[in-house]
Coordinates of C-alpha atoms and ligand atoms in Angstrom, one line a residue:
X1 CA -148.8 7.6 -150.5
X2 CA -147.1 7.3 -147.4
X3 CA -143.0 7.3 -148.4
X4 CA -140.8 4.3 -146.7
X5 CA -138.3 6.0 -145.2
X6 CA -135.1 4.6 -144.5
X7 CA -133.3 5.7 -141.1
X8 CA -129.6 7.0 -142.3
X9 CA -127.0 4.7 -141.6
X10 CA -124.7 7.7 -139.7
X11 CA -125.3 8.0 -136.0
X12 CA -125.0 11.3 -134.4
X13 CA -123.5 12.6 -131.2
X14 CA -125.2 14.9 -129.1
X15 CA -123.4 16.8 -126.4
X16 CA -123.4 15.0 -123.0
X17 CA -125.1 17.6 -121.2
X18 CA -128.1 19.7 -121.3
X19 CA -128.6 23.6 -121.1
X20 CA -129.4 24.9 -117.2
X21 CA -128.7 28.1 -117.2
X22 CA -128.5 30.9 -120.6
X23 CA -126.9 34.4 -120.9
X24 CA -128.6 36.5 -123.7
X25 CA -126.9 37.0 -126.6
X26 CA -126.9 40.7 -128.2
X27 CA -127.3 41.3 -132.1
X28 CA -126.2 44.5 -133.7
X29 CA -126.1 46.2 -136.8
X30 CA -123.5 46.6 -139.3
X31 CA -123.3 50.4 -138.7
X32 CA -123.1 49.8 -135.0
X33 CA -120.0 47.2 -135.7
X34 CA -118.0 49.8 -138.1
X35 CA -117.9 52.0 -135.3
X36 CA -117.3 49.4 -132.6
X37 CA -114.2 48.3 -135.2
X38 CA -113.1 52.1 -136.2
X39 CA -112.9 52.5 -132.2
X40 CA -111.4 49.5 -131.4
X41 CA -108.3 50.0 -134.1
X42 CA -109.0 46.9 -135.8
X43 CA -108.1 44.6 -133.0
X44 CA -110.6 42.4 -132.1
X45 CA -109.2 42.1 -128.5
X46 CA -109.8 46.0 -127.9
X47 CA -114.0 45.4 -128.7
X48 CA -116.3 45.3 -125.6
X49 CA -118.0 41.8 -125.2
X50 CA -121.3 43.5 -125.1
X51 CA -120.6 44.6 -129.0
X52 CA -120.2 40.8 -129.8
X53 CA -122.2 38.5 -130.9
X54 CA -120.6 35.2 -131.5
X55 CA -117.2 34.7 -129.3
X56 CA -114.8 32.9 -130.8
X57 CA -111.8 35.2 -129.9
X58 CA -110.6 32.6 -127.1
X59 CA -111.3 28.9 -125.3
X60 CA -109.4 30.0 -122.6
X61 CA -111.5 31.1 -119.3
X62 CA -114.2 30.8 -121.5
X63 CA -115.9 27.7 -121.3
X64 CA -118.7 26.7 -119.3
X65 CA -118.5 25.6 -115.8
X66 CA -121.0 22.5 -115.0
X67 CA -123.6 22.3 -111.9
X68 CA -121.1 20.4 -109.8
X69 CA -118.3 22.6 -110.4
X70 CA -120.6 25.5 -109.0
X71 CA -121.6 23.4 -106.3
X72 CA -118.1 23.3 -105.4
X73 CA -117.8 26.9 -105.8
X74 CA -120.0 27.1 -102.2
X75 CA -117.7 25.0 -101.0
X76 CA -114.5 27.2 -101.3
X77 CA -112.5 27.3 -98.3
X78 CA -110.7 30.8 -98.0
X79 CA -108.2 29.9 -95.7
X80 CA -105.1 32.3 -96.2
X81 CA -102.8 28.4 -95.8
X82 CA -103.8 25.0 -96.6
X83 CA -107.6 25.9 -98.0
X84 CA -109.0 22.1 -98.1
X85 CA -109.5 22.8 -101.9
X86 CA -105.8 23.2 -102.8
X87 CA -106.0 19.8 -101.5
X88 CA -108.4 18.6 -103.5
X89 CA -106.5 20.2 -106.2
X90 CA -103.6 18.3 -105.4
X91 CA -105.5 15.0 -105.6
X92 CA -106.9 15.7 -108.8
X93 CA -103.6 16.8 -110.6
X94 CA -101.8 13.8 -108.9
X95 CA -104.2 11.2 -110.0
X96 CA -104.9 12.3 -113.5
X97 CA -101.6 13.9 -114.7
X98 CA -99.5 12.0 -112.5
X99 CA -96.9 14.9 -110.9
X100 CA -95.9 14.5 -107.3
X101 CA -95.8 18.4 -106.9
X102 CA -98.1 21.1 -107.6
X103 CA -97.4 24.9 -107.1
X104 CA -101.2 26.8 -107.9
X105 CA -100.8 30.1 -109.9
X106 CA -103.1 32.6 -111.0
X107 CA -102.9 31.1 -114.6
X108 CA -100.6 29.6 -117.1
X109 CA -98.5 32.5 -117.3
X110 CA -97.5 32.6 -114.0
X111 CA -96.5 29.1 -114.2
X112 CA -94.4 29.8 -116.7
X113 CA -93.3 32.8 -115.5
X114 CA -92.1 30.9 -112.7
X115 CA -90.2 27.9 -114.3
X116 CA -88.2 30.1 -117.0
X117 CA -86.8 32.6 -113.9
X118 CA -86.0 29.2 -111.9
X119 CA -84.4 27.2 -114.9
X120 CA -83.2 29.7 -117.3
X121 CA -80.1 31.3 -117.2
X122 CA -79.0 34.6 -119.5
X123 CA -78.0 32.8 -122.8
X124 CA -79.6 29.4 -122.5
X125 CA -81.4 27.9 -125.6
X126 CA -85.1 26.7 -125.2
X127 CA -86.2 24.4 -127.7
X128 CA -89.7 23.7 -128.6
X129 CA -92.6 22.3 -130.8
X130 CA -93.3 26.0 -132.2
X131 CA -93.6 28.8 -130.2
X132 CA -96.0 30.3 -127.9
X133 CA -96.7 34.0 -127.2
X134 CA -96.4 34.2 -123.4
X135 CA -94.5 31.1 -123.0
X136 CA -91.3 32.4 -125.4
X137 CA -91.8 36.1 -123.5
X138 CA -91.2 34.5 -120.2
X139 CA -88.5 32.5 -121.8
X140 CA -87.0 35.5 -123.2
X141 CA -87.3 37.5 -120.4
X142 CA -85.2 35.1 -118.3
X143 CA -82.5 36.0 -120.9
X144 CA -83.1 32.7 -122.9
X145 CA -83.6 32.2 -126.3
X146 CA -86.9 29.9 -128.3
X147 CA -85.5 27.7 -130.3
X148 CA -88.3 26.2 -132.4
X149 CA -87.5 22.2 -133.5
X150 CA -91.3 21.2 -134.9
X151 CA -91.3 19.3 -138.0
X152 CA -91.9 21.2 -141.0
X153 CA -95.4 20.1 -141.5
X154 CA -96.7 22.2 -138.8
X155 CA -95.6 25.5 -141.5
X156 CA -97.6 24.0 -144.0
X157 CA -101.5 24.9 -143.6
X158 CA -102.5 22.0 -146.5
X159 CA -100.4 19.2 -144.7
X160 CA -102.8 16.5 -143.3
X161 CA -100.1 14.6 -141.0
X162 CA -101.7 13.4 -138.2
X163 CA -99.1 14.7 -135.6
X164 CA -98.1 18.2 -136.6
X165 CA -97.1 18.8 -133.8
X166 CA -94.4 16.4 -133.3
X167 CA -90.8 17.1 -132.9
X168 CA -88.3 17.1 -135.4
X169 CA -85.9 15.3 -133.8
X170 CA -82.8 15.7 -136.0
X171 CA -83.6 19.5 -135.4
X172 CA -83.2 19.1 -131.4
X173 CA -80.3 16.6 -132.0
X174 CA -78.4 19.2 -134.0
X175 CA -79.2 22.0 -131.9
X176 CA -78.1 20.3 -128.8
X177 CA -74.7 19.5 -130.5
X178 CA -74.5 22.8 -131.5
X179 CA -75.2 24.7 -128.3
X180 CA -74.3 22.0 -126.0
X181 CA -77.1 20.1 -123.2
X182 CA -76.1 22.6 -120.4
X183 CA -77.4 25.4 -122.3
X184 CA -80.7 23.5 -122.5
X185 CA -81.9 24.0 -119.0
X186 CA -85.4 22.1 -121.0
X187 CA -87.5 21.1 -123.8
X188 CA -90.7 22.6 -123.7
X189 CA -93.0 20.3 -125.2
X190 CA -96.9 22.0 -126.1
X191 CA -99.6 19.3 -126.1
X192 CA -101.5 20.7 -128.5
X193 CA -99.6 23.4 -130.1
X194 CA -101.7 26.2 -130.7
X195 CA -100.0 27.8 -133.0
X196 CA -99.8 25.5 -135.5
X197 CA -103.9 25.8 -135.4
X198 CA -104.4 23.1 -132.5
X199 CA -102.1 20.2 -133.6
X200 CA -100.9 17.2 -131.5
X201 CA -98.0 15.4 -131.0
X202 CA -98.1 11.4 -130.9
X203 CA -97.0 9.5 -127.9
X204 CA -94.2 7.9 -130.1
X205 CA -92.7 11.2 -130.5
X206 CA -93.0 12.3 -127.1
X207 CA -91.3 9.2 -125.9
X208 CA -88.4 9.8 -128.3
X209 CA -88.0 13.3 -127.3
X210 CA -87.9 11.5 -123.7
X211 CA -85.3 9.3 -124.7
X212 CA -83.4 12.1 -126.2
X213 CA -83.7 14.1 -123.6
X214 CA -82.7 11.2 -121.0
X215 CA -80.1 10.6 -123.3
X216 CA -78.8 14.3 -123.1
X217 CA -79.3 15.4 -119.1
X218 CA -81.7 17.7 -119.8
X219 CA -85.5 18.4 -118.3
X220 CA -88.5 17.7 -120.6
X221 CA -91.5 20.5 -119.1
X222 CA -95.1 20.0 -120.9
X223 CA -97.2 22.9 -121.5
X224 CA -100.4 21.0 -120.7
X225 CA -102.9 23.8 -121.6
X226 CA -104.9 21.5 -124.1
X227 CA -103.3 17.9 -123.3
X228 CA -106.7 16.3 -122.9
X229 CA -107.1 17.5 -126.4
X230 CA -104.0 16.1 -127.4
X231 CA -104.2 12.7 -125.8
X232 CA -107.9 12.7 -127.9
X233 CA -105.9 12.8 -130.6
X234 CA -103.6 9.9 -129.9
X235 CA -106.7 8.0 -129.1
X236 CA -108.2 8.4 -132.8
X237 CA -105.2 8.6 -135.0
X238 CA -102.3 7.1 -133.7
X239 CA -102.2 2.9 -133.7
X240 CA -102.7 1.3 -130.6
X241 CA -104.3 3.2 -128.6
X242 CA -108.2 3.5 -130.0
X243 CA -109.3 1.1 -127.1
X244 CA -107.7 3.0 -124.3
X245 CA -109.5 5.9 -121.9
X246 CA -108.3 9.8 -122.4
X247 CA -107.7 9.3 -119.2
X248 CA -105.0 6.8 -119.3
X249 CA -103.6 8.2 -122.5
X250 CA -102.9 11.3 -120.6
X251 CA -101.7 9.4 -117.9
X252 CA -99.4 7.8 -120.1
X253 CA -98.4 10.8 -121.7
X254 CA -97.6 13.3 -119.0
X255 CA -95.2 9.9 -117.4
X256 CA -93.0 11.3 -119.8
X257 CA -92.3 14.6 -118.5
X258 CA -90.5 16.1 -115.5
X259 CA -93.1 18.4 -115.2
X260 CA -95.9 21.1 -116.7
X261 CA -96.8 24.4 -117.0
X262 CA -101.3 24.4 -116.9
X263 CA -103.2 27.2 -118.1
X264 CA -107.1 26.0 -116.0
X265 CA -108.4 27.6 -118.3
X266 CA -108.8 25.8 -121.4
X267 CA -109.2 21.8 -120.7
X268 CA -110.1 22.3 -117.1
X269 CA -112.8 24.7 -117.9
X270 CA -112.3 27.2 -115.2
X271 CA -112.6 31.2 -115.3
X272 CA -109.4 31.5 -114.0
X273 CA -106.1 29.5 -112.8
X274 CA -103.5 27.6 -113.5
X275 CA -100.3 25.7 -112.3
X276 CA -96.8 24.7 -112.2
X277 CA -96.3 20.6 -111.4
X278 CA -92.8 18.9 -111.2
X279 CA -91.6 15.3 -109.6
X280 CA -88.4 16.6 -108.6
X281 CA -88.2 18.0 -104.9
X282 CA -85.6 20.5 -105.3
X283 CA -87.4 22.2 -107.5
X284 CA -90.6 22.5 -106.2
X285 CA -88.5 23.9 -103.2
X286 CA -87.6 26.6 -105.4
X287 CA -90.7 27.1 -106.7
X288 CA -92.9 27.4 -103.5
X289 CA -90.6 29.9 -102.7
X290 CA -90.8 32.2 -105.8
X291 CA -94.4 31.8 -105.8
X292 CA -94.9 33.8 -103.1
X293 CA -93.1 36.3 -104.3
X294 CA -95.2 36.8 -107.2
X295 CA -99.0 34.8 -106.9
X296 CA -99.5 34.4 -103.2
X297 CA -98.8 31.6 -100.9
X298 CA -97.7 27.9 -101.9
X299 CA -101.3 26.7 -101.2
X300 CA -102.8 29.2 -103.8
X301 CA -101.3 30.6 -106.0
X302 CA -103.4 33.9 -106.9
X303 CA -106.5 31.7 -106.8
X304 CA -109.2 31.7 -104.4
X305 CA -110.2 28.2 -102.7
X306 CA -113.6 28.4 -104.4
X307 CA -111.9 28.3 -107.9
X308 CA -109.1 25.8 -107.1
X309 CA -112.6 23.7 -106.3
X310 CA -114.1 24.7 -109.8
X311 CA -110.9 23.5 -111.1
X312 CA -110.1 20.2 -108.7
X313 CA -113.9 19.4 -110.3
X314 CA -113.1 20.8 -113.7
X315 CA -109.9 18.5 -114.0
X316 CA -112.4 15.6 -113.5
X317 CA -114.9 16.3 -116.2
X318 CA -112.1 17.5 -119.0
X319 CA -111.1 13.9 -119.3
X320 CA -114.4 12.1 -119.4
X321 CA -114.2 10.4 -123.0
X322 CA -117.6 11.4 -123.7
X323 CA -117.1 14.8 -123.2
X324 CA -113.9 15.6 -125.0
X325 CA -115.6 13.6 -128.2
X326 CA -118.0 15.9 -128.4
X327 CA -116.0 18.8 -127.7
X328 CA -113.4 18.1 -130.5
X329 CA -116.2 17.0 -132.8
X330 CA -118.0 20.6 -133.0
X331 CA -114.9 22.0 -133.6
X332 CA -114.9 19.1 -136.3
X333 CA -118.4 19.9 -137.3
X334 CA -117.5 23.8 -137.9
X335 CA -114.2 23.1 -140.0
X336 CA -115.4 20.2 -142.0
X337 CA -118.1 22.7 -143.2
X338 CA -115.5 25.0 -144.0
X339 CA -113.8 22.5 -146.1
X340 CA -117.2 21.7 -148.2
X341 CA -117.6 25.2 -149.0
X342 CA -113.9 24.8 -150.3
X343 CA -112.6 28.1 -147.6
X344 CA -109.1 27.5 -147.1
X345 CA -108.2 26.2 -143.4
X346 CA -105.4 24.4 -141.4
X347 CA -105.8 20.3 -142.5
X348 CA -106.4 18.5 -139.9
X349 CA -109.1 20.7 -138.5
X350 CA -107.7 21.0 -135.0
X351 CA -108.5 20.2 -131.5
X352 CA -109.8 23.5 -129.9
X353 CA -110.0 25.9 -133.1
X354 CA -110.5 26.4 -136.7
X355 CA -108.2 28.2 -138.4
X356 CA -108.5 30.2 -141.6
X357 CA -105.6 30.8 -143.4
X358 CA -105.6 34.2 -144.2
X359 CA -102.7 34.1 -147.0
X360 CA -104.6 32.0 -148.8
X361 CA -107.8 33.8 -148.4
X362 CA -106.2 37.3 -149.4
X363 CA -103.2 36.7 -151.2
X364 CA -103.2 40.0 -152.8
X365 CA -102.1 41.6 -149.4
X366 CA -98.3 41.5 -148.2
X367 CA -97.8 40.1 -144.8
X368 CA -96.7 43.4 -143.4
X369 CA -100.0 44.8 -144.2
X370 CA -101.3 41.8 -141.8
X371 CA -104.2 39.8 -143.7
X372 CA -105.3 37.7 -140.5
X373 CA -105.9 41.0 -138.8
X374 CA -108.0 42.3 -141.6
X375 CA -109.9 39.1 -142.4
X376 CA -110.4 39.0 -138.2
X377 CA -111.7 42.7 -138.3
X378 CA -114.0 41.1 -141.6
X379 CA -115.5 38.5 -139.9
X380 CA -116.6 40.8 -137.2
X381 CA -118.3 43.7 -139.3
X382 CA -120.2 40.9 -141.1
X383 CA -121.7 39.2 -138.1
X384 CA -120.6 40.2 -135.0
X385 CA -118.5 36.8 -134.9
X386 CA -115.3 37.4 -132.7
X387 CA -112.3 35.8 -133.6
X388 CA -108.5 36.2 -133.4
X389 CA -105.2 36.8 -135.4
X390 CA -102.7 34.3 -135.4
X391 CA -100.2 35.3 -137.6
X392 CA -97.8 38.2 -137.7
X393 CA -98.8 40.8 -135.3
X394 CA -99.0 37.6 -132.7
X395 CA -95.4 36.7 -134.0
X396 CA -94.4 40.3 -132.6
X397 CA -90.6 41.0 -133.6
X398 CA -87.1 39.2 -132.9
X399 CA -85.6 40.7 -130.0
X400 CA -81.7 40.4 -131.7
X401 CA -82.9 42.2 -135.0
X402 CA -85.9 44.2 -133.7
X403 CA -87.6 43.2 -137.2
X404 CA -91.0 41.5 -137.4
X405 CA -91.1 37.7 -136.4
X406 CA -92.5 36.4 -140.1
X407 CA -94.3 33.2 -139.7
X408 CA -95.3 31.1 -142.5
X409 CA -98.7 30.6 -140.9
X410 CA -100.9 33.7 -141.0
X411 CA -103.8 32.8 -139.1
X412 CA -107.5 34.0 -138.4
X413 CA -108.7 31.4 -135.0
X414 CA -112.1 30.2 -135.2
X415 CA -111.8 29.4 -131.2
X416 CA -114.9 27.6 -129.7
X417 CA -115.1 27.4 -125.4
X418 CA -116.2 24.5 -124.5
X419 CA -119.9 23.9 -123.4
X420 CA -120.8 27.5 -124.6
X421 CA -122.1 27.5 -128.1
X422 CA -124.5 25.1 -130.4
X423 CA -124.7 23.2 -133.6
X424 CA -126.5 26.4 -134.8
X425 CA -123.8 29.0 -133.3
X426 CA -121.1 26.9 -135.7
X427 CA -123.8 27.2 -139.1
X428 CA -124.1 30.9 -138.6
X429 CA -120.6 30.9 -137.8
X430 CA -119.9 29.5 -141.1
X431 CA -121.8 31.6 -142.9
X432 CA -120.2 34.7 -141.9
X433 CA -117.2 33.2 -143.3
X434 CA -118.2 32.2 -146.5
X435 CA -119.4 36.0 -146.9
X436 CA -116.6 37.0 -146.2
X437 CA -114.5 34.6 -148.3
X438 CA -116.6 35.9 -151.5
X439 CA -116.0 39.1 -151.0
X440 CA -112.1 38.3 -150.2
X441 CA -110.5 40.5 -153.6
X442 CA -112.3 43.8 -152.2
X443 CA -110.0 43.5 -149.1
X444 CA -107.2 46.2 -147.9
X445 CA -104.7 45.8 -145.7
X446 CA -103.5 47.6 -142.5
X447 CA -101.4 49.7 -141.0
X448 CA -100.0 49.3 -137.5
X449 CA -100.3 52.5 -136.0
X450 CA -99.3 51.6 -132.1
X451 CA -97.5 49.1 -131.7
X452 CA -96.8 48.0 -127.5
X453 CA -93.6 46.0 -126.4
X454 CA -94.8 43.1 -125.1
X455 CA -97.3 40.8 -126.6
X456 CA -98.3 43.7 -128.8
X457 CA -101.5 41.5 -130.5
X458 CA -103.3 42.4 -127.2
X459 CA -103.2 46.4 -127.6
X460 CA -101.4 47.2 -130.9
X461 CA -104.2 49.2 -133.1
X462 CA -104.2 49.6 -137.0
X463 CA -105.7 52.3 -139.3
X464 CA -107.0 50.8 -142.9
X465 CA -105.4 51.4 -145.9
X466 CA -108.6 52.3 -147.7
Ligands
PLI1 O1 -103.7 32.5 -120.6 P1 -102.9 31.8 -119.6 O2 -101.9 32.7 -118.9 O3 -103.7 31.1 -118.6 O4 -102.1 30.6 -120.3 C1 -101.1 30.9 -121.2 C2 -101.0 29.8 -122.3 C3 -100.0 28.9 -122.3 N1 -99.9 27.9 -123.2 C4 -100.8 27.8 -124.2 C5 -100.7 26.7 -125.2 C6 -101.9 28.7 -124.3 O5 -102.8 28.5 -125.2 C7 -102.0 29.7 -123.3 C8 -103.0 30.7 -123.4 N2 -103.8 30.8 -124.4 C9 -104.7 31.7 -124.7 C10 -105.0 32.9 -123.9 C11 -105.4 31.5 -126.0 O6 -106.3 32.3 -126.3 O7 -105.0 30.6 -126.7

């Protein structure tokens, strides 16, 4: 007899696009990944692509690039000055996060490369919403000193707040009385913070920091990697806003900075580039100078017209509400699996990443044995499923005492590009790490065996302790 079935009351989403174009993927055999792992000295970032199967090390230069944005690529203009598509570059920066000025770099890095040598002077305190790997380097390297003011939610993997990345404010109050504002030359404020597994700040905290920061004299700069992302977030979660576009929200939201610091990369969904963006016109004085001195000229940066195009475009599509629902939602669709099978991750799942928390997962294992890295290395030799450590070989070590940063968080990141990978990518995904997770008590941990001065996650190799 014919059954009287009953639609299910759940609507999905699909992804607003559809496939044009593939790149074969490779799978390999568990032998073949030993030796790719021995070789590459347990760090994931020291495999060749060609060895992986499943990339989830990164979102950054990663995504993919849509029909128009490589219709713009033909349409690069690689003028040595004034290329038409810094232009177009300009326009889309200006309209949709608001700065007057706009200095192109090769990517984030050199933005922030840029600011910290401009505003930082030897012995100046930086506060932020957690730190940042390149972002605190540069910082450091201008002689100042990350000063890390996000509430302590954000250290607490279990917490579900909302807005883990949010300041505390009390934290920035007392730091500014204890240092004074003219040793602040700016508040760096990351929209999302990455390193607290993808977490936003709410607009009500960013406009308090504002206030503060009026308050005090001092500059508020936006690392605006993932703000899209972020202003998602404000959009479901934080009252008031769940009628408004992305768009505006971000809008809104970058109003209350000076300035940014833009990796292309991630929201913008580019291969390559970046920026710096200010209001004030001093400072972009300064920093059309410098640029030249270390990207190329004022009009681009490091980049070539064709991929200040892809990026002008990429800017476009990054805010279309549509688009970032869907992107946020399969990383959504990957953690809340996670969370069924009971594997321990960062609550709330966040923007651009899943993370696994890798003291919870091997808690057998002291930190200076590095448990991310090993559970990283794990995931790998089960499925060929890249993925990276975010815990205390990312930390790296505290340039006054020369010992080991050690954060509370001790990460593996689940990182999914945008556009790249399907519904079924995330299941087998999944998979891998619920393997993994059973066999968690047969585990051993690492030993650093090179260890490079800067940003040593990149190159550092490890020997098991096995
Ligand atoms: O990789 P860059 O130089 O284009 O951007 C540096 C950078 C700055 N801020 C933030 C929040 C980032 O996430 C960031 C780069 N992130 C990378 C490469 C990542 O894998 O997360």
């Amino acid at each position: 007899m014919e059954m009287n079935r009953v639609p299910p009351k759940r609507r999905s989403w699909a992804e607003p696009w559809k496939v044009k174009v593939v790149e074969p993927l490779k799978t390999t055999t568990r032998d073949h990944r030993r030796k790719c792992m021995a070789e590459a000295g347990y760090n994931t970032f020291l495999l060749r692509s060609e060895d992986v199967y499943i990339d989830l090390l990164t979102d950054s230069g990663t995504s993919a690039m849509s029909d128009r944005q490589w219709a713009g690529m033909m349409l690069g203009d690689e003028a040595y000055a004034g290329s038409r598509n810094y232009y177009h570059l300009q326009e889309a920066v200006q309209t949709y996060y608001g700065y007057r000025y706009l200095v192109p770099t090769h990517q984030g890095r050199g933005a922030e490369h840029l600011l910290s040598r401009i505003l930082i002077k030897p012995g100046d305190s930086v506060p932020g919403n957690m730190y940042f790997t390149t972002t605190r380097l540069h910082q450091e390297l201008a002689g100042g000193r990350f000063v890390d003011c996000i509430t302590p939610a954000a250290h607490d993997p279990a917490d579900p707040s909302p807005f883990k990345g949010d300041f505390d404010l009390d934290a920035l109050e007392r730091l500014i009385g204890e240092v004074g504002a003219a040793r602040i030359p700016y508040i760096c404020v990351g929209a999302t913070v990455n390193m607290a597994g993808g977490q936003p700040i709410s607009m009500a905290n960013m406009r308090a920091v504002r206030e503060l920061a009026t308050r005090h004299g001092i500059r508020v700069f936006l690392d605006a990697t993932r703000a899209v992302e972020n202003a998602y977030f404000i959009q479901q979660r934080e009252p008031g806003h769940v009628d408004r576009s992305v768009a505006s929200i971000l809008r809104e939201f970058c109003d209350l900075s000076d300035g940014c610091t833009m990796s292309g990369k991630k929201d913008a969904m580019v291969n390559i580039g970046g920026w710096l963006a200010m209001n004030d016109a001093e400072l972009y004085q300064e920093a059309a100078n410098l640029v030249v001195v270390y990207e190329g000229l004022h009009t681009y940066g490091g980049m070539a017209g064709r991929d200040m195009e892809a990026m002008a475009q990429g800017i476009v599509e990054s805010v279309d509400d549509d688009h970032v629902r869907a992107r946020v939602g399969q990383v959504e669709y990957l953690g809340q699996k996670l969370i069924d099978w009971g594997i321990p991750i960062v609550r709330p799942i966040g923007g651009h990443a899943v993370y696994l928390d890798a003291k919870a997962f091997y808690p057998h294992l002291p930190q200076d044995e590095f448990p991310a890295q090993r559970l990283a290395a794990e995931l790998y030799l089960d499925s060929g499923v890249r993925a990276m450590e975010r815990g205390i070989v990312s930390a790296g070590r505290d340039p006054a005492t020369g010992d080991h940063h050690y954060p509370r968080l001790e990460l593996v990141r689940l990182t999914i590009p945008r556009r790249v990978y399907t519904q079924a990518h995330m299941d087998v995904t999944a998979e891998s790490v619920a393997a993994v997770h059973e066999r968690r008590h047969e585990a051993k941990g690492l030993a650093m065996v090179f260890e490079p001065k800067y940003l040593r996650f990149f190159q550092a190799r490890f020997e098991s302790k096995d």
